Amino acid sequence: AHGVRLWTMALDLSIHATAHGKPLDAERDWSQRPIKLEPANLSSLLLAMGLAYNSDGGRNLCAGVMGLLTSAAHAASAEMAGEIGVPPGAAKITTDPLTYVTQCRRAAGNLPNDQLTRAARQCWDQAVSDGERHGFRNLDISVTPSRRDACRILDTEAGGIEPGYALAKFYRPHRGGLTKHMNPQVLSALCTLGYNPIQIEDITRHVLGRGTLKTAPGINHQIMMMAGFDADAVL
């Protein structure tokens, strides 16, 4: 919640540094001050915790994370409104942010009563209390789908709520060549799910390959030598 509060303030400040070529776009950003906080690598968190993507536990965790992110951001937005005021064009906005926040607080009551949800409810209470007194400085505070360019910059294993792109991927190291490595969250998931070291090693080799043709079922060292390759060429 503290991290979200800091990001909300930083993104609100960054609006002053943006510039739009179209006056209508510039006026909209100045009056609504959208920040659009979003989750990244959320599905990798599910994977590391050994939670199935389409399961009750996975959905509850995602709902709790988004609830805490959204509530803490709204609480920070109301806090800023109390300190420096709402934007000059806020009176033109037809959407009532307080109604939305109140509905979200009510919906949070349907989530499991765990530590994450309790923290989100506490932030919602703060957002409702401060919002009633000061209003909110921002609209479009949080969004669910992550932008691909942001995920590339952050080098995330996955985007927002969608599953990871692949269990393994290739990258080019500075020294040249091509290296294949496995999603690091897979190892955490296997440990969490109770696999022993031998099983984890087998799964890792299956995902990444064994790096040799010696015992391959189709083309192996023996078949290559029968085809005319000498030992130096095979090894």
mmCIF file of C-alpha atoms in Angstrom, residues 71 73-82 86 96-102 123-138 141:
data_model
loop_
_atom_site.group_PDB
_atom_site.id
_atom_site.type_symbol
_atom_site.label_atom_id
_atom_site.label_comp_id
_atom_site.label_asym_id
_atom_site.label_seq_id
_atom_site.Cartn_x
_atom_site.Cartn_y
_atom_site.Cartn_z
ATOM 1 C CA SER A 71 -7.889 1.314 -2.835
ATOM 2 C CA ALA A 73 -4.247 4.668 -5.016
ATOM 3 C CA HIS A 74 -7.651 6.233 -4.381
ATOM 4 C CA ALA A 75 -6.699 6.917 -0.767
ATOM 5 C CA ALA A 76 -3.529 8.672 -1.947
ATOM 6 C CA SER A 77 -5.502 10.642 -4.533
ATOM 7 C CA ALA A 78 -7.913 11.850 -1.829
ATOM 8 C CA GLU A 79 -4.964 12.681 0.419
ATOM 9 C CA MET A 80 -3.393 14.821 -2.322
ATOM 10 C CA ALA A 81 -6.734 16.528 -2.927
ATOM 11 C CA GLY A 82 -6.791 17.503 0.746
ATOM 12 C CA VAL A 86 -8.706 19.027 -6.868
ATOM 13 C CA ASP A 96 -18.732 10.810 -9.393
ATOM 14 C CA PRO A 97 -15.525 9.197 -8.053
ATOM 15 C CA LEU A 98 -16.931 8.917 -4.524
ATOM 16 C CA THR A 99 -19.827 6.753 -5.738
ATOM 17 C CA TYR A 100 -17.358 4.435 -7.469
ATOM 18 C CA VAL A 101 -15.149 4.213 -4.371
ATOM 19 C CA THR A 102 -18.134 3.488 -2.130
ATOM 20 C CA CYS A 123 -7.469 1.574 2.422
ATOM 21 C CA TRP A 124 -11.025 1.732 1.044
ATOM 22 C CA ASP A 125 -12.250 3.099 4.385
ATOM 23 C CA GLN A 126 -9.555 5.760 4.265
ATOM 24 C CA ALA A 127 -10.392 6.593 0.639
ATOM 25 C CA VAL A 128 -14.110 6.983 1.421
ATOM 26 C CA SER A 129 -13.436 9.099 4.512
ATOM 27 C CA ASP A 130 -10.946 11.448 2.809
ATOM 28 C CA GLY A 131 -12.911 11.491 -0.437
ATOM 29 C CA GLU A 132 -16.053 12.717 1.304
ATOM 30 C CA ARG A 133 -14.114 15.644 2.765
ATOM 31 C CA HIS A 134 -11.712 16.557 -0.033
ATOM 32 C CA GLY A 135 -12.755 14.772 -3.226
ATOM 33 C CA PHE A 136 -10.257 13.021 -5.488
ATOM 34 C CA ARG A 137 -7.463 14.437 -7.567
ATOM 35 C CA ASN A 138 -7.401 11.731 -10.247
ATOM 36 C CA ILE A 141 -6.554 5.548 -11.314
#
